[in-house]
């Protein structure tokens, strides 16, 4: 019977209605604090995971993992592409020509990066074909001077499919009449949307047209490579350049978007740390609750000691009581956090539609909706952290209860 004493008495103290309502209030506050801390931490980490996932799939699905270029341009790029795709980590390769420029239409001007691509090769390194809102990449036919615009870029220019836009590139053409900027008229043949800032500053044209505009002759600007693991892009790029020898150079996605990924990782760690403090405060509220319970139950403790309960059993009673309070709060918090993590995208979408508020503007943030990705290892770590903090918070009050001397308490009873 005495072996079961800590569980029987500890759980009874949890269920009992206390005469001291302040103690009950503190217990409820501790439970709610744990619930709130656990739920919010699960939700926030899920949203940060969602941002991380969107970065990898959307942004890095459009941005090349690795680019290989030659000092004088790549002429026999097909042979080089076949050679590079034989490497262990290279999944695909495609030629490109990049050109900074400014589009103009109807008196509106907007700067953008124009990628000259080969539609037959582009699917190996980009997800652009999966995000075409209007038109297809196949319409980028040589010598027809068609262009595919991002949805926000098209909106800023006020154009749609079939409209004409003028591209001004920052290179001058010398003519007998003087020096003039290089201009070319394009027809909008398609519009894509990936829900990221790339929609506002990226366009695609046929690689042959862009080679003509950039006066590259038979050469292309370089090769874009798709890797099976984007986190080895730096080392793999260096290895490729070393293997190719002098005259080649390379860069990877970390040059253009690495700071964004690092910022998300740092924010995730800092937010997790800060929200863990909320759980810690709620858990250590249990200390106050148990200290007051110990003071209120001194007579009960003394009686239990006189009938044979050991100090260890007394400690167990209050550890069980504190853990019961904590586990209830943690369990409810996990349930609420998982529910919110699975539905937050829909809830935010409904709220935006109902009140006409836009939380994430793609012109400011790198995506336009709030993503969420629940990871069970995060839930496990949160539960273990909350459980550990709760257990630590019960030790001091339980130790104080075990030190109660029956003779000193019962002397005045």
CSV table of N, CA and C in Angstrom, one decimal, residues 109-257:
chain,number,residue,atom,x,y,z
A,109,UNK,N,7.6,51.7,-66.1
A,109,UNK,CA,8.9,51.1,-66.2
A,109,UNK,C,9.2,50.2,-65.0
A,110,UNK,N,9.9,49.1,-65.2
A,110,UNK,CA,10.2,48.2,-64.1
A,110,UNK,C,11.4,47.4,-64.5
A,111,UNK,N,12.4,47.4,-63.6
A,111,UNK,CA,13.6,46.6,-63.8
A,111,UNK,C,13.4,45.1,-63.5
A,112,UNK,N,14.1,44.3,-64.2
A,112,UNK,CA,14.0,42.8,-64.0
A,112,UNK,C,15.2,42.1,-64.6
A,113,UNK,N,15.4,40.9,-64.1
A,113,UNK,CA,16.4,40.0,-64.7
A,113,UNK,C,15.7,39.1,-65.7
A,114,UNK,N,16.3,39.1,-66.9
A,114,UNK,CA,15.7,38.3,-68.0
A,114,UNK,C,16.6,37.1,-68.2
A,115,UNK,N,16.1,35.9,-68.1
A,115,UNK,CA,16.8,34.7,-68.3
A,115,UNK,C,16.5,34.1,-69.7
A,116,UNK,N,17.5,34.0,-70.5
A,116,UNK,CA,17.4,33.3,-71.8
A,116,UNK,C,17.5,31.8,-71.5
A,117,UNK,N,16.5,31.1,-71.9
A,117,UNK,CA,16.5,29.6,-71.6
A,117,UNK,C,16.2,28.8,-72.8
A,118,UNK,N,16.5,27.5,-72.8
A,118,UNK,CA,16.1,26.6,-73.8
A,118,UNK,C,14.9,25.8,-73.2
A,119,UNK,N,13.7,26.0,-73.7
A,119,UNK,CA,12.5,25.3,-73.1
A,119,UNK,C,12.7,23.8,-73.0
A,120,UNK,N,13.4,23.2,-73.9
A,120,UNK,CA,13.6,21.7,-73.9
A,120,UNK,C,14.5,21.3,-72.8
A,121,UNK,N,15.3,22.1,-72.2
A,121,UNK,CA,16.2,21.8,-71.2
A,121,UNK,C,15.8,22.3,-69.8
A,122,UNK,N,15.0,23.3,-69.8
A,122,UNK,CA,14.8,24.1,-68.5
A,122,UNK,C,14.1,23.2,-67.4
A,123,UNK,N,13.3,22.3,-67.8
A,123,UNK,CA,12.6,21.5,-66.8
A,123,UNK,C,13.6,20.7,-65.9
A,124,UNK,N,14.8,20.5,-66.4
A,124,UNK,CA,15.8,19.7,-65.6
A,124,UNK,C,16.3,20.5,-64.4
A,125,UNK,N,16.2,21.8,-64.4
A,125,UNK,CA,16.8,22.6,-63.4
A,125,UNK,C,15.8,23.6,-62.7
A,126,UNK,N,14.6,23.7,-63.2
A,126,UNK,CA,13.7,24.7,-62.7
A,126,UNK,C,12.2,24.2,-62.6
A,127,UNK,N,11.4,24.8,-61.7
A,127,UNK,CA,10.0,24.4,-61.6
A,127,UNK,C,9.1,25.4,-62.3
A,128,UNK,N,9.7,26.3,-63.1
A,128,UNK,CA,8.9,27.3,-63.8
A,128,UNK,C,7.8,26.8,-64.6
A,129,UNK,N,8.0,25.6,-65.3
A,129,UNK,CA,7.0,25.0,-66.1
A,129,UNK,C,5.8,24.6,-65.3
A,130,UNK,N,5.9,24.3,-64.0
A,130,UNK,CA,4.8,23.9,-63.2
A,130,UNK,C,4.0,25.1,-62.6
A,131,UNK,N,4.5,26.3,-62.8
A,131,UNK,CA,3.8,27.5,-62.2
A,131,UNK,C,3.4,28.5,-63.3
A,132,UNK,N,3.2,28.0,-64.5
A,132,UNK,CA,2.7,28.9,-65.6
A,132,UNK,C,1.2,29.2,-65.4
A,133,UNK,N,0.9,30.4,-65.2
A,133,UNK,CA,-0.5,30.8,-65.0
A,133,UNK,C,-1.2,31.0,-66.4
A,134,UNK,N,-0.5,31.5,-67.3
A,134,UNK,CA,-1.0,31.6,-68.7
A,134,UNK,C,0.2,31.3,-69.7
A,135,UNK,N,-0.2,30.6,-70.8
A,135,UNK,CA,0.8,30.3,-71.7
A,135,UNK,C,1.7,29.1,-71.3
A,136,UNK,N,2.7,28.8,-72.1
A,136,UNK,CA,3.7,27.7,-71.8
A,136,UNK,C,5.1,28.2,-72.3
A,137,UNK,N,6.1,27.5,-71.7
A,137,UNK,CA,7.4,27.8,-72.1
A,137,UNK,C,7.7,27.4,-73.6
A,138,UNK,N,6.9,26.5,-74.1
A,138,UNK,CA,7.1,26.0,-75.5
A,138,UNK,C,6.9,27.2,-76.5
A,139,UNK,N,6.2,28.2,-76.0
A,139,UNK,CA,5.9,29.4,-76.9
A,139,UNK,C,7.1,30.3,-77.0
A,140,UNK,N,8.2,30.0,-76.3
A,140,UNK,CA,9.4,30.8,-76.4
A,140,UNK,C,10.2,30.2,-77.6
A,141,UNK,N,9.8,30.6,-78.8
A,141,UNK,CA,10.4,30.1,-80.0
A,141,UNK,C,11.4,31.1,-80.5
A,142,UNK,N,12.6,30.6,-81.0
A,142,UNK,CA,13.6,31.5,-81.5
A,142,UNK,C,13.1,32.4,-82.6
A,143,UNK,N,13.6,33.6,-82.5
A,143,UNK,CA,13.3,34.7,-83.5
A,143,UNK,C,11.9,35.3,-83.5
A,144,UNK,N,11.1,34.8,-82.5
A,144,UNK,CA,9.8,35.3,-82.4
A,144,UNK,C,9.7,36.4,-81.3
A,145,UNK,N,10.8,36.5,-80.5
A,145,UNK,CA,10.9,37.5,-79.5
A,145,UNK,C,9.7,37.5,-78.5
A,146,UNK,N,9.4,36.3,-78.0
A,146,UNK,CA,8.4,36.2,-77.0
A,146,UNK,C,9.0,36.3,-75.6
A,147,UNK,N,8.3,36.7,-74.6
A,147,UNK,CA,8.8,36.8,-73.2
A,147,UNK,C,7.7,36.3,-72.3
A,148,UNK,N,8.1,35.6,-71.2
A,148,UNK,CA,7.3,35.2,-70.1
A,148,UNK,C,7.6,36.0,-68.9
A,149,UNK,N,6.6,36.7,-68.3
A,149,UNK,CA,6.8,37.6,-67.2
A,149,UNK,C,6.2,37.0,-65.9
A,150,UNK,N,6.8,37.4,-64.8
A,150,UNK,CA,6.2,37.1,-63.5
A,150,UNK,C,4.9,37.8,-63.3
A,151,UNK,N,4.0,37.3,-62.5
A,151,UNK,CA,2.7,37.8,-62.4
A,151,UNK,C,2.7,39.3,-61.8
A,152,UNK,N,3.5,39.5,-60.8
A,152,UNK,CA,3.6,40.9,-60.3
A,152,UNK,C,4.3,41.8,-61.2
A,153,UNK,N,5.3,41.3,-62.0
A,153,UNK,CA,5.9,42.2,-63.0
A,153,UNK,C,4.9,42.6,-64.1
A,154,UNK,N,4.1,41.6,-64.5
A,154,UNK,CA,3.1,41.9,-65.5
A,154,UNK,C,2.1,42.9,-65.0
A,155,UNK,N,1.7,42.8,-63.7
A,155,UNK,CA,0.7,43.7,-63.1
A,155,UNK,C,1.3,45.1,-63.0
A,156,UNK,N,2.6,45.2,-62.6
A,156,UNK,CA,3.2,46.5,-62.4
A,156,UNK,C,3.3,47.2,-63.8
A,157,UNK,N,3.5,46.4,-64.8
A,157,UNK,CA,3.6,47.0,-66.2
A,157,UNK,C,2.2,47.2,-66.8
A,158,UNK,N,1.2,46.6,-66.2
A,158,UNK,CA,-0.1,46.7,-66.8
A,158,UNK,C,-0.3,46.0,-68.1
A,159,UNK,N,0.3,44.8,-68.2
A,159,UNK,CA,0.3,44.1,-69.5
A,159,UNK,C,-0.2,42.7,-69.2
A,160,UNK,N,-0.7,42.0,-70.3
A,160,UNK,CA,-1.1,40.7,-70.3
A,160,UNK,C,-0.6,39.9,-71.5
A,161,UNK,N,-1.0,38.7,-71.6
A,161,UNK,CA,-0.6,37.9,-72.8
A,161,UNK,C,-1.1,38.5,-74.1
A,162,UNK,N,-0.1,38.6,-75.0
A,162,UNK,CA,-0.4,39.3,-76.3
A,162,UNK,C,0.0,40.7,-76.4
A,163,UNK,N,0.3,41.4,-75.2
A,163,UNK,CA,0.7,42.8,-75.2
A,163,UNK,C,2.2,42.8,-75.6
A,164,UNK,N,2.6,44.0,-75.9
A,164,UNK,CA,4.0,44.3,-76.3
A,164,UNK,C,4.7,45.1,-75.2
A,165,UNK,N,6.0,44.7,-74.9
A,165,UNK,CA,6.8,45.4,-73.9
A,165,UNK,C,8.1,45.7,-74.6
A,166,UNK,N,8.8,46.7,-74.1
A,166,UNK,CA,10.1,47.1,-74.6
A,166,UNK,C,11.1,46.8,-73.6
A,167,UNK,N,12.2,46.1,-73.9
A,167,UNK,CA,13.3,45.8,-73.0
A,167,UNK,C,14.5,46.7,-73.3
A,168,UNK,N,14.9,47.4,-72.3
A,168,UNK,CA,16.1,48.3,-72.5
A,168,UNK,C,17.2,47.6,-71.6
A,169,UNK,N,18.3,47.3,-72.3
A,169,UNK,CA,19.5,46.7,-71.6
A,169,UNK,C,20.6,47.7,-71.4
A,170,UNK,N,21.3,47.6,-70.3
A,170,UNK,CA,22.3,48.6,-70.0
A,170,UNK,C,23.6,48.5,-70.8
A,171,UNK,N,23.5,48.5,-72.1
A,171,UNK,CA,24.6,48.4,-73.1
A,171,UNK,C,24.3,49.4,-74.2
A,172,UNK,N,25.2,50.1,-74.7
A,172,UNK,CA,25.0,51.1,-75.7
A,172,UNK,C,25.3,50.5,-77.1
A,173,UNK,N,24.6,51.0,-78.1
A,173,UNK,CA,24.8,50.7,-79.5
A,173,UNK,C,25.3,52.0,-80.1
A,174,UNK,N,26.5,51.9,-80.8
A,174,UNK,CA,27.1,53.0,-81.5
A,174,UNK,C,26.6,53.0,-82.9
A,175,UNK,N,26.0,54.1,-83.3
A,175,UNK,CA,25.5,54.3,-84.7
A,175,UNK,C,26.0,55.6,-85.2
A,176,UNK,N,25.9,55.8,-86.5
A,176,UNK,CA,26.4,57.0,-87.1
A,176,UNK,C,25.7,58.3,-86.5
A,177,UNK,N,24.5,58.0,-86.0
A,177,UNK,CA,23.7,59.1,-85.4
A,177,UNK,C,24.1,59.4,-83.9
A,178,UNK,N,25.0,58.5,-83.4
A,178,UNK,CA,25.4,58.7,-82.0
A,178,UNK,C,25.3,57.4,-81.2
A,179,UNK,N,25.3,57.5,-79.9
A,179,UNK,CA,25.3,56.3,-79.0
A,179,UNK,C,23.9,56.2,-78.4
A,180,UNK,N,23.3,55.1,-78.6
A,180,UNK,CA,21.9,54.9,-78.1
A,180,UNK,C,21.9,53.6,-77.2
A,181,UNK,N,21.0,53.6,-76.2
A,181,UNK,CA,20.8,52.3,-75.5
A,181,UNK,C,20.2,51.3,-76.3
A,182,UNK,N,20.5,50.0,-76.0
A,182,UNK,CA,20.0,48.9,-76.8
A,182,UNK,C,18.5,48.6,-76.4
A,183,UNK,N,17.6,48.6,-77.3
A,183,UNK,CA,16.2,48.3,-77.1
A,183,UNK,C,15.7,47.2,-77.9
A,184,UNK,N,14.7,46.5,-77.4
A,184,UNK,CA,14.1,45.4,-78.2
A,184,UNK,C,12.7,45.2,-77.8
A,185,UNK,N,11.8,45.1,-78.7
A,185,UNK,CA,10.4,44.8,-78.4
A,185,UNK,C,10.1,43.3,-78.3
A,186,UNK,N,9.4,43.0,-77.3
A,186,UNK,CA,9.0,41.6,-77.0
A,186,UNK,C,7.5,41.5,-76.9
A,187,UNK,N,7.0,40.3,-77.2
A,187,UNK,CA,5.5,40.0,-77.1
A,187,UNK,C,5.4,39.1,-75.8
A,188,UNK,N,4.5,39.5,-75.0
A,188,UNK,CA,4.2,38.7,-73.8
A,188,UNK,C,3.4,37.4,-74.2
A,189,UNK,N,4.1,36.3,-74.0
A,189,UNK,CA,3.4,35.0,-74.4
A,189,UNK,C,3.0,34.2,-73.2
A,190,UNK,N,3.4,34.6,-72.0
A,190,UNK,CA,3.0,33.8,-70.9
A,190,UNK,C,3.2,34.5,-69.6
A,191,UNK,N,2.6,34.1,-68.5
A,191,UNK,CA,2.8,34.7,-67.2
A,191,UNK,C,2.9,33.6,-66.2
A,192,UNK,N,3.9,33.6,-65.3
A,192,UNK,CA,4.1,32.6,-64.3
A,192,UNK,C,3.9,33.2,-62.9
A,193,UNK,N,3.6,32.4,-61.9
A,193,UNK,CA,3.5,32.8,-60.5
A,193,UNK,C,3.9,31.7,-59.6
A,194,UNK,N,4.9,32.1,-58.8
A,194,UNK,CA,5.4,31.1,-57.8
A,194,UNK,C,5.1,31.6,-56.4
A,195,UNK,N,4.4,32.8,-56.2
A,195,UNK,CA,4.0,33.3,-54.9
A,195,UNK,C,5.3,33.8,-54.2
A,196,UNK,N,6.3,34.3,-54.9
A,196,UNK,CA,7.5,34.8,-54.2
A,196,UNK,C,7.9,36.1,-54.9
A,197,UNK,N,9.0,36.7,-54.3
A,197,UNK,CA,9.4,38.0,-54.9
A,197,UNK,C,9.9,37.8,-56.3
A,198,UNK,N,10.2,36.6,-56.7
A,198,UNK,CA,10.7,36.4,-58.1
A,198,UNK,C,9.6,36.8,-59.1
A,199,UNK,N,8.4,36.8,-58.7
A,199,UNK,CA,7.3,37.1,-59.6
A,199,UNK,C,7.4,38.6,-60.0
A,200,UNK,N,8.1,39.4,-59.2
A,200,UNK,CA,8.2,40.9,-59.5
A,200,UNK,C,9.5,41.2,-60.2
A,201,UNK,N,10.4,40.4,-60.3
A,201,UNK,CA,11.7,40.8,-60.9
A,201,UNK,C,12.3,39.8,-61.8
A,202,UNK,N,11.5,38.9,-62.4
A,202,UNK,CA,12.1,37.8,-63.2
A,202,UNK,C,11.3,37.6,-64.5
A,203,UNK,N,12.0,37.4,-65.6
A,203,UNK,CA,11.3,37.2,-66.9
A,203,UNK,C,12.1,36.1,-67.7
A,204,UNK,N,11.5,35.4,-68.6
A,204,UNK,CA,12.1,34.4,-69.4
A,204,UNK,C,11.9,34.7,-70.9
A,205,UNK,N,13.0,34.5,-71.6
A,205,UNK,CA,12.9,34.6,-73.1
A,205,UNK,C,13.7,33.4,-73.7
A,206,UNK,N,13.6,33.2,-75.0
A,206,UNK,CA,14.3,32.2,-75.6
A,206,UNK,C,15.8,32.5,-75.6
A,207,UNK,N,16.6,31.5,-75.4
A,207,UNK,CA,18.1,31.7,-75.3
A,207,UNK,C,18.7,32.2,-76.6
A,208,UNK,N,18.1,31.8,-77.7
A,208,UNK,CA,18.7,32.3,-79.0
A,208,UNK,C,18.5,33.8,-79.2
A,209,UNK,N,17.3,34.2,-78.7
A,209,UNK,CA,17.0,35.6,-78.8
A,209,UNK,C,17.9,36.4,-77.9
A,210,UNK,N,18.1,35.9,-76.7
A,210,UNK,CA,18.9,36.6,-75.7
A,210,UNK,C,20.4,36.6,-76.1
A,211,UNK,N,20.8,35.5,-76.8
A,211,UNK,CA,22.2,35.5,-77.3
A,211,UNK,C,22.4,36.6,-78.4
A,212,UNK,N,21.4,36.8,-79.2
A,212,UNK,CA,21.4,37.8,-80.3
A,212,UNK,C,21.5,39.2,-79.6
A,213,UNK,N,20.6,39.4,-78.6
A,213,UNK,CA,20.5,40.7,-78.0
A,213,UNK,C,21.8,41.0,-77.2
A,214,UNK,N,22.4,39.9,-76.6
A,214,UNK,CA,23.7,40.2,-75.9
A,214,UNK,C,24.9,40.0,-76.7
A,215,UNK,N,24.7,39.7,-78.0
A,215,UNK,CA,25.8,39.6,-79.0
A,215,UNK,C,26.9,38.6,-78.5
A,216,UNK,N,26.4,37.4,-78.2
A,216,UNK,CA,27.3,36.3,-77.7
A,216,UNK,C,27.7,35.4,-78.8
A,217,UNK,N,27.1,35.5,-80.0
A,217,UNK,CA,27.5,34.6,-81.1
A,217,UNK,C,26.9,33.2,-80.8
A,218,UNK,N,27.8,32.2,-80.9
A,218,UNK,CA,27.4,30.8,-80.7
A,218,UNK,C,27.5,30.4,-79.2
A,219,UNK,N,28.0,31.3,-78.3
A,219,UNK,CA,28.2,30.9,-76.9
A,219,UNK,C,27.0,31.2,-76.1
A,220,UNK,N,26.9,30.5,-75.0
A,220,UNK,CA,25.8,30.8,-74.0
A,220,UNK,C,26.5,31.4,-72.7
A,221,UNK,N,25.7,31.9,-71.9
A,221,UNK,CA,26.3,32.6,-70.7
A,221,UNK,C,26.9,31.6,-69.7
A,222,UNK,N,26.3,30.4,-69.6
A,222,UNK,CA,26.8,29.3,-68.7
A,222,UNK,C,25.8,28.2,-68.6
A,223,UNK,N,26.0,27.3,-67.6
A,223,UNK,CA,25.1,26.2,-67.4
A,223,UNK,C,24.6,26.3,-66.0
A,224,UNK,N,23.3,26.1,-65.8
A,224,UNK,CA,22.7,26.0,-64.5
A,224,UNK,C,22.6,24.5,-64.2
A,225,UNK,N,22.9,24.2,-62.9
A,225,UNK,CA,22.9,22.8,-62.5
A,225,UNK,C,22.0,22.6,-61.3
A,226,UNK,N,21.3,21.4,-61.4
A,226,UNK,CA,20.4,21.0,-60.3
A,226,UNK,C,21.1,19.9,-59.5
A,227,UNK,N,21.2,20.1,-58.2
A,227,UNK,CA,21.9,19.1,-57.3
A,227,UNK,C,20.9,18.3,-56.5
A,228,UNK,N,21.3,17.1,-56.1
A,228,UNK,CA,20.3,16.3,-55.3
A,228,UNK,C,20.3,16.8,-53.8
A,229,UNK,N,21.3,17.6,-53.4
A,229,UNK,CA,21.3,18.2,-52.1
A,229,UNK,C,21.8,19.6,-52.2
A,230,UNK,N,20.9,20.5,-52.0
A,230,UNK,CA,21.3,21.9,-52.1
A,230,UNK,C,22.3,22.4,-51.1
A,231,UNK,N,22.4,21.7,-50.0
A,231,UNK,CA,23.3,22.1,-48.9
A,231,UNK,C,24.8,21.8,-49.2
A,232,UNK,N,25.0,21.0,-50.3
A,232,UNK,CA,26.4,20.7,-50.7
A,232,UNK,C,26.8,21.6,-51.9
A,233,UNK,N,26.0,22.6,-52.2
A,233,UNK,CA,26.2,23.4,-53.5
A,233,UNK,C,27.6,24.0,-53.4
A,234,UNK,N,28.0,24.6,-52.3
A,234,UNK,CA,29.3,25.3,-52.2
A,234,UNK,C,30.4,24.3,-52.5
A,235,UNK,N,30.5,23.2,-51.8
A,235,UNK,CA,31.6,22.3,-52.0
A,235,UNK,C,31.6,21.6,-53.4
A,236,UNK,N,30.3,21.3,-53.9
A,236,UNK,CA,30.2,20.7,-55.2
A,236,UNK,C,30.6,21.7,-56.3
A,237,UNK,N,30.2,22.9,-56.2
A,237,UNK,CA,30.6,23.9,-57.2
A,237,UNK,C,32.1,24.1,-57.3
A,238,UNK,N,32.8,24.1,-56.1
A,238,UNK,CA,34.2,24.2,-56.1
A,238,UNK,C,34.9,23.0,-56.7
A,239,UNK,N,34.3,21.8,-56.4
A,239,UNK,CA,34.9,20.6,-57.0
A,239,UNK,C,34.8,20.6,-58.5
A,240,UNK,N,33.6,21.1,-59.0
A,240,UNK,CA,33.4,21.1,-60.5
A,240,UNK,C,34.4,22.0,-61.1
A,241,UNK,N,34.5,23.2,-60.5
A,241,UNK,CA,35.5,24.2,-61.1
A,241,UNK,C,36.9,23.7,-61.1
A,242,UNK,N,37.3,23.0,-60.0
A,242,UNK,CA,38.6,22.5,-59.9
A,242,UNK,C,38.9,21.4,-61.0
A,243,UNK,N,37.8,20.6,-61.2
A,243,UNK,CA,37.9,19.5,-62.2
A,243,UNK,C,38.0,20.1,-63.7
A,244,UNK,N,37.3,21.2,-63.9
A,244,UNK,CA,37.2,21.8,-65.3
A,244,UNK,C,38.5,22.5,-65.6
A,245,UNK,N,39.2,23.0,-64.6
A,245,UNK,CA,40.4,23.7,-64.8
A,245,UNK,C,40.3,25.2,-65.0
A,246,UNK,N,41.4,25.8,-65.4
A,246,UNK,CA,41.4,27.3,-65.6
A,246,UNK,C,40.4,27.7,-66.7
A,247,UNK,N,39.9,29.0,-66.5
A,247,UNK,CA,39.0,29.5,-67.5
A,247,UNK,C,37.5,29.3,-67.1
A,248,UNK,N,37.3,28.6,-66.0
A,248,UNK,CA,35.9,28.3,-65.6
A,248,UNK,C,35.7,28.9,-64.2
A,249,UNK,N,34.5,29.4,-63.9
A,249,UNK,CA,34.2,29.9,-62.6
A,249,UNK,C,32.8,29.4,-62.2
A,250,UNK,N,32.4,29.4,-61.0
A,250,UNK,CA,31.1,29.0,-60.6
A,250,UNK,C,30.6,29.7,-59.3
A,251,UNK,N,29.3,29.8,-59.1
A,251,UNK,CA,28.8,30.3,-57.9
A,251,UNK,C,27.5,29.5,-57.6
A,252,UNK,N,27.0,29.5,-56.4
A,252,UNK,CA,25.9,28.7,-56.0
A,252,UNK,C,24.8,29.6,-55.4
A,253,UNK,N,23.7,29.0,-55.0
A,253,UNK,CA,22.5,29.7,-54.5
A,253,UNK,C,22.8,30.5,-53.2
A,254,UNK,N,23.8,30.2,-52.5
A,254,UNK,CA,24.1,30.9,-51.2
A,254,UNK,C,24.6,32.3,-51.5
A,255,UNK,N,25.1,32.6,-52.7
A,255,UNK,CA,25.5,34.0,-53.0
A,255,UNK,C,24.2,34.9,-53.2
A,256,UNK,N,23.2,34.4,-53.7
A,256,UNK,CA,22.0,35.2,-53.9
A,256,UNK,C,20.9,35.1,-52.8
A,257,UNK,N,20.7,33.9,-52.2
A,257,UNK,CA,19.7,33.7,-51.3
A,257,UNK,C,20.1,33.0,-50.0
